[in-house]
Short mmCIF file of C-alpha atoms and ligand atoms in Angstrom, two decimals:
data_model
loop_
_atom_site.label_atom_id
_atom_site.label_comp_id
_atom_site.label_asym_id
_atom_site.label_seq_id
_atom_site.Cartn_x
_atom_site.Cartn_y
_atom_site.Cartn_z
CA PRO A 30 24.65 -10.33 13.67
CA THR A 31 23.87 -10.32 9.95
CA GLN A 32 23.57 -6.87 8.40
CA ARG A 33 20.26 -6.39 6.60
CA PRO A 34 20.16 -3.86 3.76
CA VAL A 35 18.42 -0.57 4.50
CA GLN A 36 15.00 -0.39 2.80
CA ARG A 37 14.41 2.68 0.61
CA VAL A 38 10.88 4.01 1.15
CA THR A 39 8.71 6.44 -0.83
CA VAL A 40 5.90 7.98 1.21
CA LEU A 41 3.10 9.23 -1.05
CA GLY A 42 0.99 11.76 0.86
CA SER A 43 3.63 12.17 3.57
CA THR A 44 2.06 15.30 5.11
CA GLY A 45 -1.27 13.61 5.82
CA SER A 46 -2.40 11.70 8.86
CA VAL A 47 -1.13 8.28 7.66
CA GLY A 48 1.97 9.85 6.06
CA THR A 49 2.97 11.56 9.31
CA SER A 50 2.48 8.33 11.28
CA THR A 51 4.59 6.49 8.70
CA LEU A 52 7.48 8.92 9.15
CA ASP A 53 7.14 8.56 12.92
CA VAL A 54 7.68 4.78 12.63
CA ILE A 55 10.47 5.14 10.06
CA GLY A 56 12.23 7.67 12.30
CA ARG A 57 12.39 5.06 15.07
CA HIS A 58 14.39 2.67 12.85
CA PRO A 59 17.12 4.53 10.97
CA ASP A 60 19.06 1.24 10.75
CA ARG A 61 16.25 -0.34 8.71
CA TYR A 62 14.68 2.42 6.60
CA SER A 63 15.70 5.48 4.65
CA VAL A 64 13.44 7.80 2.71
CA HIS A 65 13.68 8.03 -1.07
CA ALA A 66 10.80 10.45 -1.68
CA LEU A 67 8.20 12.48 0.20
CA THR A 68 5.15 13.98 -1.52
CA ALA A 69 2.43 16.48 -0.66
CA HIS A 70 -0.38 18.24 -2.51
CA THR A 71 -0.18 21.89 -1.38
CA SER A 72 1.29 21.83 2.14
CA LYS A 73 4.77 22.95 1.18
CA GLU A 74 5.82 24.19 4.64
CA ALA A 75 5.01 20.80 6.19
CA LEU A 76 6.88 19.04 3.39
CA LEU A 77 9.91 21.28 3.93
CA ALA A 78 9.96 20.43 7.64
CA GLN A 79 9.79 16.70 6.82
CA CYS A 80 12.61 17.03 4.27
CA LEU A 81 14.86 18.68 6.87
CA VAL A 82 14.38 15.68 9.18
CA HIS A 83 14.29 12.76 6.73
CA ARG A 84 16.55 14.08 3.94
CA PRO A 85 14.83 12.39 0.97
CA ALA A 86 16.43 12.22 -2.47
CA VAL A 87 13.23 13.63 -4.03
CA ALA A 88 10.30 15.76 -2.88
CA VAL A 89 7.13 16.18 -4.96
CA LEU A 90 4.42 18.87 -4.84
CA ASP A 91 1.40 19.38 -7.09
CA ILE A 92 2.24 22.66 -8.83
CA GLU A 93 5.51 24.04 -10.16
CA ALA A 94 5.23 27.37 -8.26
CA ASP A 95 5.28 25.46 -4.94
CA ALA A 96 8.16 23.32 -6.21
CA VAL A 97 10.18 26.48 -6.95
CA TRP A 98 9.57 27.70 -3.39
CA LEU A 99 10.63 24.36 -1.88
CA ARG A 100 13.69 24.10 -4.12
CA GLN A 101 14.96 27.47 -2.89
CA ALA A 102 14.23 26.69 0.77
CA LEU A 103 16.05 23.35 0.56
CA LYS A 104 18.99 24.92 -1.20
CA ARG A 105 19.26 27.53 1.57
CA ALA A 106 19.29 24.67 4.08
CA GLY A 107 22.07 22.97 2.14
CA LEU A 108 20.07 19.87 1.19
CA PRO A 109 20.59 18.20 -2.19
CA THR A 110 16.94 17.06 -2.42
CA GLU A 111 15.54 17.20 -5.94
CA VAL A 112 12.07 18.78 -6.20
CA SER A 113 9.51 18.00 -8.88
CA ALA A 114 5.82 18.69 -9.47
CA GLY A 115 2.67 17.06 -10.83
CA PRO A 116 0.94 13.66 -11.05
CA GLU A 117 3.56 12.04 -13.31
CA ALA A 118 6.29 12.89 -10.79
CA LEU A 119 4.28 10.93 -8.18
CA CYS A 120 4.34 7.85 -10.42
CA GLU A 121 8.07 8.29 -10.99
CA VAL A 122 8.96 8.24 -7.29
CA ALA A 123 6.65 5.23 -6.86
CA ARG A 124 8.36 3.15 -9.54
CA ASP A 125 11.96 4.41 -9.17
CA GLU A 126 14.44 1.58 -9.42
CA SER A 127 16.14 2.47 -6.13
CA VAL A 128 12.85 2.16 -4.18
CA ASP A 129 11.98 -1.01 -2.23
CA CYS A 130 8.78 0.04 -0.52
CA VAL A 131 5.99 2.52 -1.28
CA MET A 132 3.49 3.81 1.27
CA ALA A 133 0.37 4.78 -0.72
CA ALA A 134 -1.24 7.36 1.58
CA ILE A 135 -2.66 9.96 -0.79
CA VAL A 136 -6.37 10.48 -0.18
CA GLY A 137 -8.98 9.75 -2.86
CA SER A 138 -8.77 8.99 -6.56
CA ALA A 139 -5.60 11.11 -6.91
CA GLY A 140 -3.80 8.20 -5.23
CA LEU A 141 -4.77 5.62 -7.84
CA LEU A 142 -2.12 6.11 -10.55
CA PRO A 143 0.92 6.33 -8.24
CA ALA A 144 -0.27 3.30 -6.23
CA LEU A 145 -0.76 1.38 -9.46
CA ALA A 146 2.71 2.45 -10.62
CA ALA A 147 4.20 0.95 -7.44
CA ALA A 148 2.24 -2.27 -7.96
CA ASP A 149 3.29 -2.46 -11.62
CA ALA A 150 6.92 -2.01 -10.63
CA GLY A 151 6.78 -4.95 -8.20
CA LYS A 152 7.40 -2.94 -5.03
CA ARG A 153 6.40 -3.75 -1.49
CA VAL A 154 3.17 -1.71 -1.54
CA LEU A 155 1.74 -0.51 1.77
CA LEU A 156 -1.78 0.39 0.74
CA ALA A 157 -3.63 2.95 2.84
CA ASN A 158 -5.42 4.52 -0.14
CA LYS A 159 -8.56 2.35 -0.20
CA GLU A 160 -10.08 4.38 -3.04
CA ALA A 161 -7.52 2.82 -5.42
CA LEU A 162 -8.90 -0.68 -4.79
CA VAL A 163 -12.52 0.50 -4.88
CA MET A 164 -11.93 2.08 -8.30
CA SER A 165 -9.80 -0.58 -9.90
CA GLY A 166 -9.64 -3.66 -7.67
CA ALA A 167 -9.40 -6.16 -10.52
CA LEU A 168 -6.69 -4.21 -12.36
CA PHE A 169 -4.77 -3.53 -9.17
CA MET A 170 -4.74 -7.17 -8.02
CA GLU A 171 -3.74 -8.26 -11.54
CA ALA A 172 -0.83 -5.81 -11.53
CA VAL A 173 0.32 -7.15 -8.15
CA ALA A 174 0.16 -10.77 -9.35
CA ARG A 175 1.89 -9.99 -12.66
CA SER A 176 4.79 -8.01 -11.18
CA GLY A 177 5.26 -10.08 -8.05
CA ALA A 178 4.67 -7.04 -5.84
CA THR A 179 4.04 -7.61 -2.12
CA LEU A 180 0.74 -5.98 -1.18
CA LEU A 181 0.25 -5.26 2.52
CA PRO A 182 -3.00 -3.64 3.65
CA ILE A 183 -2.56 -0.67 5.99
CA ASP A 184 -6.23 0.14 6.58
CA SER A 185 -6.45 -1.08 10.18
CA GLU A 186 -9.35 -3.50 9.57
CA HIS A 187 -7.69 -5.12 6.57
CA ASN A 188 -4.37 -5.25 8.32
CA ALA A 189 -6.15 -7.01 11.19
CA ILE A 190 -7.80 -9.54 8.85
CA TYR A 191 -4.46 -10.11 7.15
CA GLN A 192 -2.98 -10.94 10.55
CA CYS A 193 -5.92 -13.29 11.33
CA LEU A 194 -5.58 -15.30 8.09
CA PRO A 195 -3.03 -18.05 7.44
CA ALA A 196 0.30 -16.78 6.09
CA GLN A 197 -0.46 -18.14 2.62
CA HIS A 198 -4.08 -17.18 2.07
CA ARG A 199 -4.04 -16.78 -1.70
CA GLY A 200 -6.65 -18.66 -3.73
CA GLY A 201 -9.89 -17.94 -1.92
CA LEU A 202 -11.04 -18.03 1.68
CA ALA A 203 -12.81 -21.40 1.49
CA ARG A 204 -9.55 -23.22 0.73
CA HIS A 205 -8.28 -22.16 4.12
CA GLY A 206 -11.45 -22.94 6.04
CA VAL A 207 -12.45 -19.30 6.44
CA THR A 208 -16.23 -18.82 6.32
CA GLN A 209 -16.62 -15.14 7.11
CA LEU A 210 -14.72 -11.91 7.61
CA LEU A 211 -15.98 -9.73 10.45
CA LEU A 212 -15.27 -6.10 9.62
CA THR A 213 -15.51 -3.94 12.72
CA ALA A 214 -16.73 -0.33 12.63
CA SER A 215 -16.71 2.30 15.36
CA GLY A 216 -20.12 3.46 14.15
CA GLY A 217 -18.80 7.01 13.86
CA PRO A 218 -19.63 10.06 15.97
CA PHE A 219 -23.39 9.89 15.23
CA ARG A 220 -23.96 6.22 16.02
CA THR A 221 -26.54 7.01 18.72
CA TRP A 222 -28.06 10.13 17.10
CA CYS A 223 -31.65 10.25 15.82
CA GLN A 224 -32.36 11.01 12.18
CA ALA A 225 -33.49 14.59 12.86
CA ASP A 226 -30.20 15.43 14.56
CA ILE A 227 -28.16 13.65 11.87
CA ASN A 228 -29.78 15.90 9.26
CA GLN A 229 -28.24 18.94 11.01
CA VAL A 230 -24.66 17.63 11.31
CA THR A 231 -21.92 20.21 10.53
CA PRO A 232 -18.46 19.56 9.02
CA GLU A 233 -16.86 20.31 12.41
CA GLN A 234 -18.98 17.64 14.11
CA ALA A 235 -18.32 15.11 11.34
CA CYS A 236 -14.54 15.61 11.47
CA ALA A 237 -14.29 15.00 15.23
CA HIS A 238 -14.01 11.20 15.31
CA PRO A 239 -14.34 9.55 18.75
CA ASN A 240 -11.46 7.04 18.43
CA TRP A 241 -9.21 7.86 15.47
CA SER A 242 -7.52 11.08 14.37
CA MET A 243 -7.69 11.17 10.57
CA GLY A 244 -7.86 13.38 7.46
CA ARG A 245 -11.10 15.26 6.77
CA LYS A 246 -12.34 13.10 3.89
CA ILE A 247 -12.05 9.78 5.73
CA SER A 248 -13.51 11.39 8.86
CA VAL A 249 -16.67 12.32 6.96
CA ASP A 250 -16.71 8.85 5.37
CA SER A 251 -16.52 7.32 8.85
CA ALA A 252 -19.43 9.46 10.00
CA THR A 253 -21.67 8.40 7.06
CA LEU A 254 -20.43 4.76 7.24
CA MET A 255 -19.35 5.13 3.60
CA ASN A 256 -15.88 4.38 4.94
CA LYS A 257 -17.11 0.94 6.02
CA GLY A 258 -18.74 0.50 2.61
CA LEU A 259 -15.47 1.36 0.83
CA GLU A 260 -13.69 -1.04 3.21
CA LEU A 261 -16.14 -3.82 2.40
CA ILE A 262 -15.26 -3.43 -1.28
CA GLU A 263 -11.56 -3.21 -0.40
CA ALA A 264 -11.80 -6.47 1.60
CA CYS A 265 -13.49 -8.28 -1.30
CA TRP A 266 -10.52 -7.51 -3.54
CA LEU A 267 -7.76 -8.03 -0.99
CA PHE A 268 -9.04 -11.37 0.29
CA ASP A 269 -10.90 -12.67 -2.76
CA ALA A 270 -14.19 -12.61 -0.82
CA MET A 271 -17.83 -12.20 -1.86
CA PRO A 272 -19.70 -9.24 -0.33
CA GLU A 273 -21.98 -11.78 1.41
CA GLN A 274 -18.98 -13.25 3.24
CA ILE A 275 -18.28 -9.95 4.99
CA GLN A 276 -20.26 -8.98 8.06
CA VAL A 277 -20.01 -5.45 9.38
CA VAL A 278 -19.99 -5.36 13.18
CA VAL A 279 -20.32 -2.05 15.01
CA HIS A 280 -17.88 -2.08 17.91
CA PRO A 281 -17.74 1.39 19.50
CA GLN A 282 -14.48 0.89 21.48
CA SER A 283 -12.42 0.31 18.26
CA VAL A 284 -10.16 -2.12 20.08
CA ILE A 285 -10.86 -5.21 17.97
CA HIS A 286 -9.72 -4.10 14.53
CA SER A 287 -11.45 -6.98 12.67
CA MET A 288 -11.77 -10.77 12.71
CA ALA A 289 -11.81 -13.93 10.62
CA ALA A 290 -14.27 -16.79 11.31
CA TYR A 291 -13.27 -20.37 10.47
CA GLN A 292 -15.45 -23.39 9.72
CA ASP A 293 -14.45 -25.12 12.96
CA GLY A 294 -16.09 -22.32 14.93
CA SER A 295 -12.91 -20.38 15.71
CA VAL A 296 -13.03 -16.61 15.43
CA ILE A 297 -9.61 -14.96 15.39
CA ALA A 298 -9.37 -11.28 16.20
CA GLN A 299 -6.57 -8.70 16.22
CA LEU A 300 -6.68 -6.19 19.05
CA GLY A 301 -4.71 -3.08 19.89
CA ASN A 302 -4.95 0.57 20.75
CA PRO A 303 -6.45 2.54 17.85
CA ASP A 304 -3.20 3.93 16.42
CA MET A 305 -2.28 3.65 12.74
CA ARG A 306 1.38 3.19 13.63
CA THR A 307 0.62 -0.46 14.46
CA PRO A 308 -0.55 -1.49 10.96
CA ILE A 309 2.10 0.78 9.40
CA ALA A 310 4.90 -0.89 11.38
CA TYR A 311 3.46 -4.29 10.50
CA GLY A 312 3.53 -3.41 6.79
CA LEU A 313 7.03 -1.98 6.93
CA ALA A 314 8.57 -4.93 8.76
CA TRP A 315 6.47 -7.92 7.60
CA PRO A 316 7.12 -10.78 8.21
CA GLU A 317 9.13 -9.42 11.11
CA ARG A 318 7.85 -7.14 13.88
CA ILE A 319 9.27 -3.79 14.96
CA ALA A 320 8.45 -1.24 17.65
CA ALA A 321 5.82 1.29 16.57
CA GLY A 322 5.69 3.62 19.57
CA VAL A 323 2.26 2.23 20.48
CA GLU A 324 1.55 1.17 24.04
CA THR A 325 0.28 -2.34 24.74
CA LEU A 326 -3.49 -2.47 25.12
CA ASP A 327 -4.62 -2.20 28.73
CA LEU A 328 -7.66 -4.47 28.87
CA PHE A 329 -8.56 -3.39 32.40
CA GLN A 330 -8.81 0.17 31.13
CA VAL A 331 -10.91 -0.95 28.14
CA ALA A 332 -13.06 -2.92 30.62
CA ARG A 333 -15.70 -4.00 28.09
CA LEU A 334 -16.25 -4.73 24.42
CA ASP A 335 -19.65 -3.96 22.85
CA PHE A 336 -21.08 -5.11 19.54
CA GLU A 337 -24.18 -4.14 17.58
CA ALA A 338 -25.52 -4.36 14.02
CA PRO A 339 -25.16 -1.27 11.82
CA ASP A 340 -28.36 0.73 11.24
CA GLU A 341 -28.56 0.99 7.47
CA ALA A 342 -31.68 3.18 7.64
CA ARG A 343 -29.87 6.05 9.35
CA PHE A 344 -26.60 5.23 7.52
CA PRO A 345 -27.58 4.21 3.95
CA CYS A 346 -24.08 4.56 2.48
CA LEU A 347 -23.04 1.12 3.70
CA GLY A 348 -25.86 -0.55 1.77
CA LEU A 349 -25.11 1.55 -1.33
CA ALA A 350 -21.52 0.32 -1.31
CA ARG A 351 -22.49 -3.32 -0.83
CA ALA A 352 -24.99 -3.07 -3.70
CA ALA A 353 -22.39 -1.38 -5.94
CA MET A 354 -19.93 -4.22 -5.30
CA GLN A 355 -22.63 -6.83 -6.00
CA GLN A 356 -23.50 -5.04 -9.24
CA GLY A 357 -19.83 -4.90 -10.23
CA GLY A 358 -18.46 -3.30 -13.39
CA GLY A 359 -18.20 0.47 -13.02
CA ALA A 360 -20.64 0.77 -10.10
CA PRO A 361 -17.94 0.99 -7.40
CA VAL A 362 -16.11 3.62 -9.50
CA ILE A 363 -19.32 5.67 -9.67
CA LEU A 364 -19.96 5.23 -5.94
CA ASN A 365 -16.45 6.44 -5.10
CA ALA A 366 -16.44 9.43 -7.48
CA ALA A 367 -19.92 10.64 -6.44
CA ASN A 368 -18.95 10.27 -2.80
CA GLU A 369 -15.73 12.28 -3.23
CA VAL A 370 -17.68 15.13 -4.85
CA ALA A 371 -20.45 14.97 -2.23
CA VAL A 372 -18.03 14.95 0.72
CA GLU A 373 -16.16 17.94 -0.69
CA ALA A 374 -19.48 19.80 -1.17
CA PHE A 375 -20.50 18.93 2.41
CA LEU A 376 -17.17 20.24 3.75
CA GLN A 377 -17.80 23.47 1.77
CA ARG A 378 -21.30 23.64 3.32
CA ARG A 379 -22.96 23.34 -0.09
CA LEU A 380 -24.67 20.05 0.84
CA GLY A 381 -26.20 18.78 4.06
CA PHE A 382 -24.83 15.66 5.75
CA THR A 383 -27.75 13.44 4.73
CA GLN A 384 -27.49 14.64 1.14
CA ILE A 385 -24.15 12.85 0.75
CA GLY A 386 -25.86 9.45 0.61
CA GLN A 387 -28.77 10.84 -1.40
CA LEU A 388 -26.42 12.22 -4.03
CA VAL A 389 -24.43 8.98 -4.31
CA ALA A 390 -27.69 7.00 -4.68
CA GLU A 391 -28.95 9.39 -7.35
CA VAL A 392 -25.77 9.19 -9.47
CA LEU A 393 -25.70 5.38 -9.11
CA SER A 394 -29.30 5.15 -10.34
CA ARG A 395 -28.58 7.04 -13.58
CA PRO A 396 -28.14 5.01 -16.74
CA SER A 397 -24.49 4.75 -17.69
CA GLN A 398 -22.35 2.57 -19.91
CA SER A 399 -19.83 2.09 -17.20
CA HIS A 400 -17.05 -0.44 -17.19
CA ALA A 401 -13.94 -0.99 -15.12
CA ASP A 402 -12.08 -3.48 -17.27
CA SER A 403 -9.28 -1.13 -18.33
CA LEU A 404 -7.60 1.87 -16.75
CA GLU A 405 -9.07 4.06 -19.49
CA SER A 406 -12.62 2.88 -18.75
CA VAL A 407 -12.11 3.35 -15.00
CA LEU A 408 -10.93 6.93 -15.54
CA ALA A 409 -13.74 7.66 -18.01
CA THR A 410 -16.37 6.29 -15.63
CA ASP A 411 -14.84 8.32 -12.79
CA GLN A 412 -15.05 11.50 -14.89
CA TRP A 413 -18.64 10.80 -15.95
CA ALA A 414 -19.76 10.25 -12.35
CA ARG A 415 -17.97 13.39 -11.12
CA GLN A 416 -19.72 15.43 -13.80
CA GLN A 417 -23.12 14.04 -12.80
CA ALA A 418 -22.38 14.63 -9.12
CA LEU A 419 -21.19 18.21 -9.67
CA GLU A 420 -24.39 19.01 -11.61
CA LEU A 421 -26.46 17.69 -8.72
CA VAL A 422 -24.47 19.71 -6.18
CA THR A 423 -25.12 22.85 -8.22
CA ARG A 424 -28.83 22.03 -8.47
CA TRP A 425 -29.30 20.97 -4.82
CA SER A 426 -27.32 23.83 -3.31
CA ALA A 427 -29.08 26.52 -5.37
P1 LIG B 30 -5.00 13.26 4.78
O1 LIG B 30 -6.00 14.16 4.17
O2 LIG B 30 -4.59 13.50 6.19
O3 LIG B 30 -3.66 13.27 3.89
C1 LIG B 30 -3.70 13.13 2.52
C2 LIG B 30 -2.31 13.26 1.89
O4 LIG B 30 -2.45 13.19 0.47
C3 LIG B 30 -1.62 14.59 2.18
O5 LIG B 30 -0.23 14.41 2.26
C4 LIG B 30 -1.96 15.43 0.96
O6 LIG B 30 -0.98 16.44 0.71
C5 LIG B 30 -1.97 14.39 -0.14
N1 LIG B 30 -2.88 14.72 -1.24
C6 LIG B 30 -4.18 15.11 -1.13
N2 LIG B 30 -4.71 15.33 -2.34
C7 LIG B 30 -3.73 15.10 -3.25
C8 LIG B 30 -3.66 15.19 -4.66
N3 LIG B 30 -4.71 15.58 -5.41
N4 LIG B 30 -2.48 14.88 -5.26
C9 LIG B 30 -1.42 14.50 -4.53
N5 LIG B 30 -1.43 14.40 -3.18
C10 LIG B 30 -2.57 14.70 -2.54
O7 LIG B 30 -5.55 11.77 4.59
P2 LIG B 30 -5.30 10.50 5.53
O8 LIG B 30 -6.28 10.49 6.63
O9 LIG B 30 -3.85 10.38 5.85
O10 LIG B 30 -5.73 9.32 4.53
C11 LIG B 30 -4.92 8.93 3.44
C12 LIG B 30 -5.49 7.66 2.83
O11 LIG B 30 -5.37 6.62 3.80
C13 LIG B 30 -6.97 7.75 2.48
O12 LIG B 30 -7.22 7.01 1.32
C14 LIG B 30 -7.65 7.12 3.67
O13 LIG B 30 -8.88 6.52 3.32
C15 LIG B 30 -6.65 6.06 4.07
N6 LIG B 30 -6.71 5.68 5.48
C16 LIG B 30 -6.48 6.61 6.45
C17 LIG B 30 -6.56 6.25 7.79
C18 LIG B 30 -6.29 7.26 8.88
O14 LIG B 30 -6.28 6.89 10.05
N7 LIG B 30 -6.09 8.52 8.59
C19 LIG B 30 -6.88 4.94 8.14
C20 LIG B 30 -7.09 4.01 7.12
C21 LIG B 30 -7.01 4.38 5.79
MG1 LIG B 31 -10.21 1.52 8.33
#
C-alpha cells in the first residue's frame, strides 16, 4: 500500500465541545494525523491533559501567567511542547509552515483573526467558527480563493449541504441546477413553549439542548434561533446563495442535517446521528472517508421525521439575521457583536431571555456608518456595536 504523509493539524479552541470531538477523531487515526498545536482560552488544566495525550509542538493560552503554569507542568512531565500566549500566538499556530490543516473551533469573534490567518496561508480550513463568516464573509471567501485554501464547513448543517451538492459547486447554485437550500433546525428546547414561559427562561434551561451537547454560547443561540440566523448568513457565503434561496425547516429529531433541492424536483438530504464527530471526520479526511466513532443511524429507533415552519414571532432572532444579511454591509457584524454581548449578559443573569433579541434589534436600528469591506472596518463596526450593546445592558439591567 502507498504511504500517505501524516497531516499536521492545529486545533484552535481544543478544550471546547468541537475541539474535544476533533481530538477524539484524530486520536482514532494516529497513522493519518498528528497535532501541531492546541489552544485554549483559560482552561489550562484541560489543555495540559490534552497535551499529555496528543504531544503537540505548541500550546497556546490567552494570558502569560497561565502559559508560565503550563510550561512548568509540561516540563515536569518531560514534554518539549513550546507554550505561548495571546491572540497573535493563535494566528502563528494557524499559519505555521509545518501545518496542513487547521480546525477553527474558537467560539465567537475571538476566532476570526486566527481562522483568517489559516485561510490566508492556504491551509485546509475546517471551519466550525460560524461567527468568522458572519462578520467577514466576503473577506474570508476572498482570502480562500486568493490563497487556494480548502474550506470545509464543519457546522453540521453546512457540512450536510456540502455533501448534498455536486463535488465542484463553485460559481453559484443555479449553474448546478440547485434551486434551494433547506437548512434544518431542531427548534431548540423552547420550540413548544408559549411566550409567557419563554420570557422566564433561565441560563440553565437554555443550555440544556435536547439533541446536541455544545458550548454555552451556541446553546443559547440555538434556544433563541439566532444560531439558525447565523447559519443562514454562513450558508449564503459558503454556497454563494441569496438569503431567499435558503428555507429554514424545523425538524425536531435532528436526524436530517440539511438538504439541497434541485430543479428536477430532487431533494438530497444527509442523515446521521447528531454527533459532531461525523462532520469533523468528513472535513479531516475529505475527499476520503474515515471512521468517526459514530454509530450508524438506526431508522427504526428514529421511527419518524417531523417538519414544521419556524415561528418567527416567538423567535425573532431568525428574522433579524435574515434582514441583516439582506441589508448587507456592516449589518451582520452588528448583529453578531450585539448578540455576543446580549448572550453573555443573559448568562450572567443581567438580561432576560427575550431581551436578547430585543437588544440585537435595538442596536441594529441605530444609525451607524458601518462597513465590512476591510478587516479594519469589520473590527471597528464590531467595537461600535459592542459599545452600544454594553450601554443597553447597563441601562436595561439597572
Ligand atoms: P466551547 O465554548 O465549547 O469552546 C470554545 C473554545 O474556544 C474553547 O477551547 C475555549 O477555550 C476557546 N476560547 C473561548 N474564548 C476564547 C478567546 N477569547 N480566545 C481564545 N480562545 C477562546 O464552544 P463550541 O461549542 O465548541 O463551539 C465552538 C465554535 O464552533 C462556535 O463558533 C460554534 O458556533 C461552532 N459550532 C459548534 C457546534 C457544537 O456542536 N458545539 C456545532 C456547530 C458549530
Ligand atoms: Mg449547526
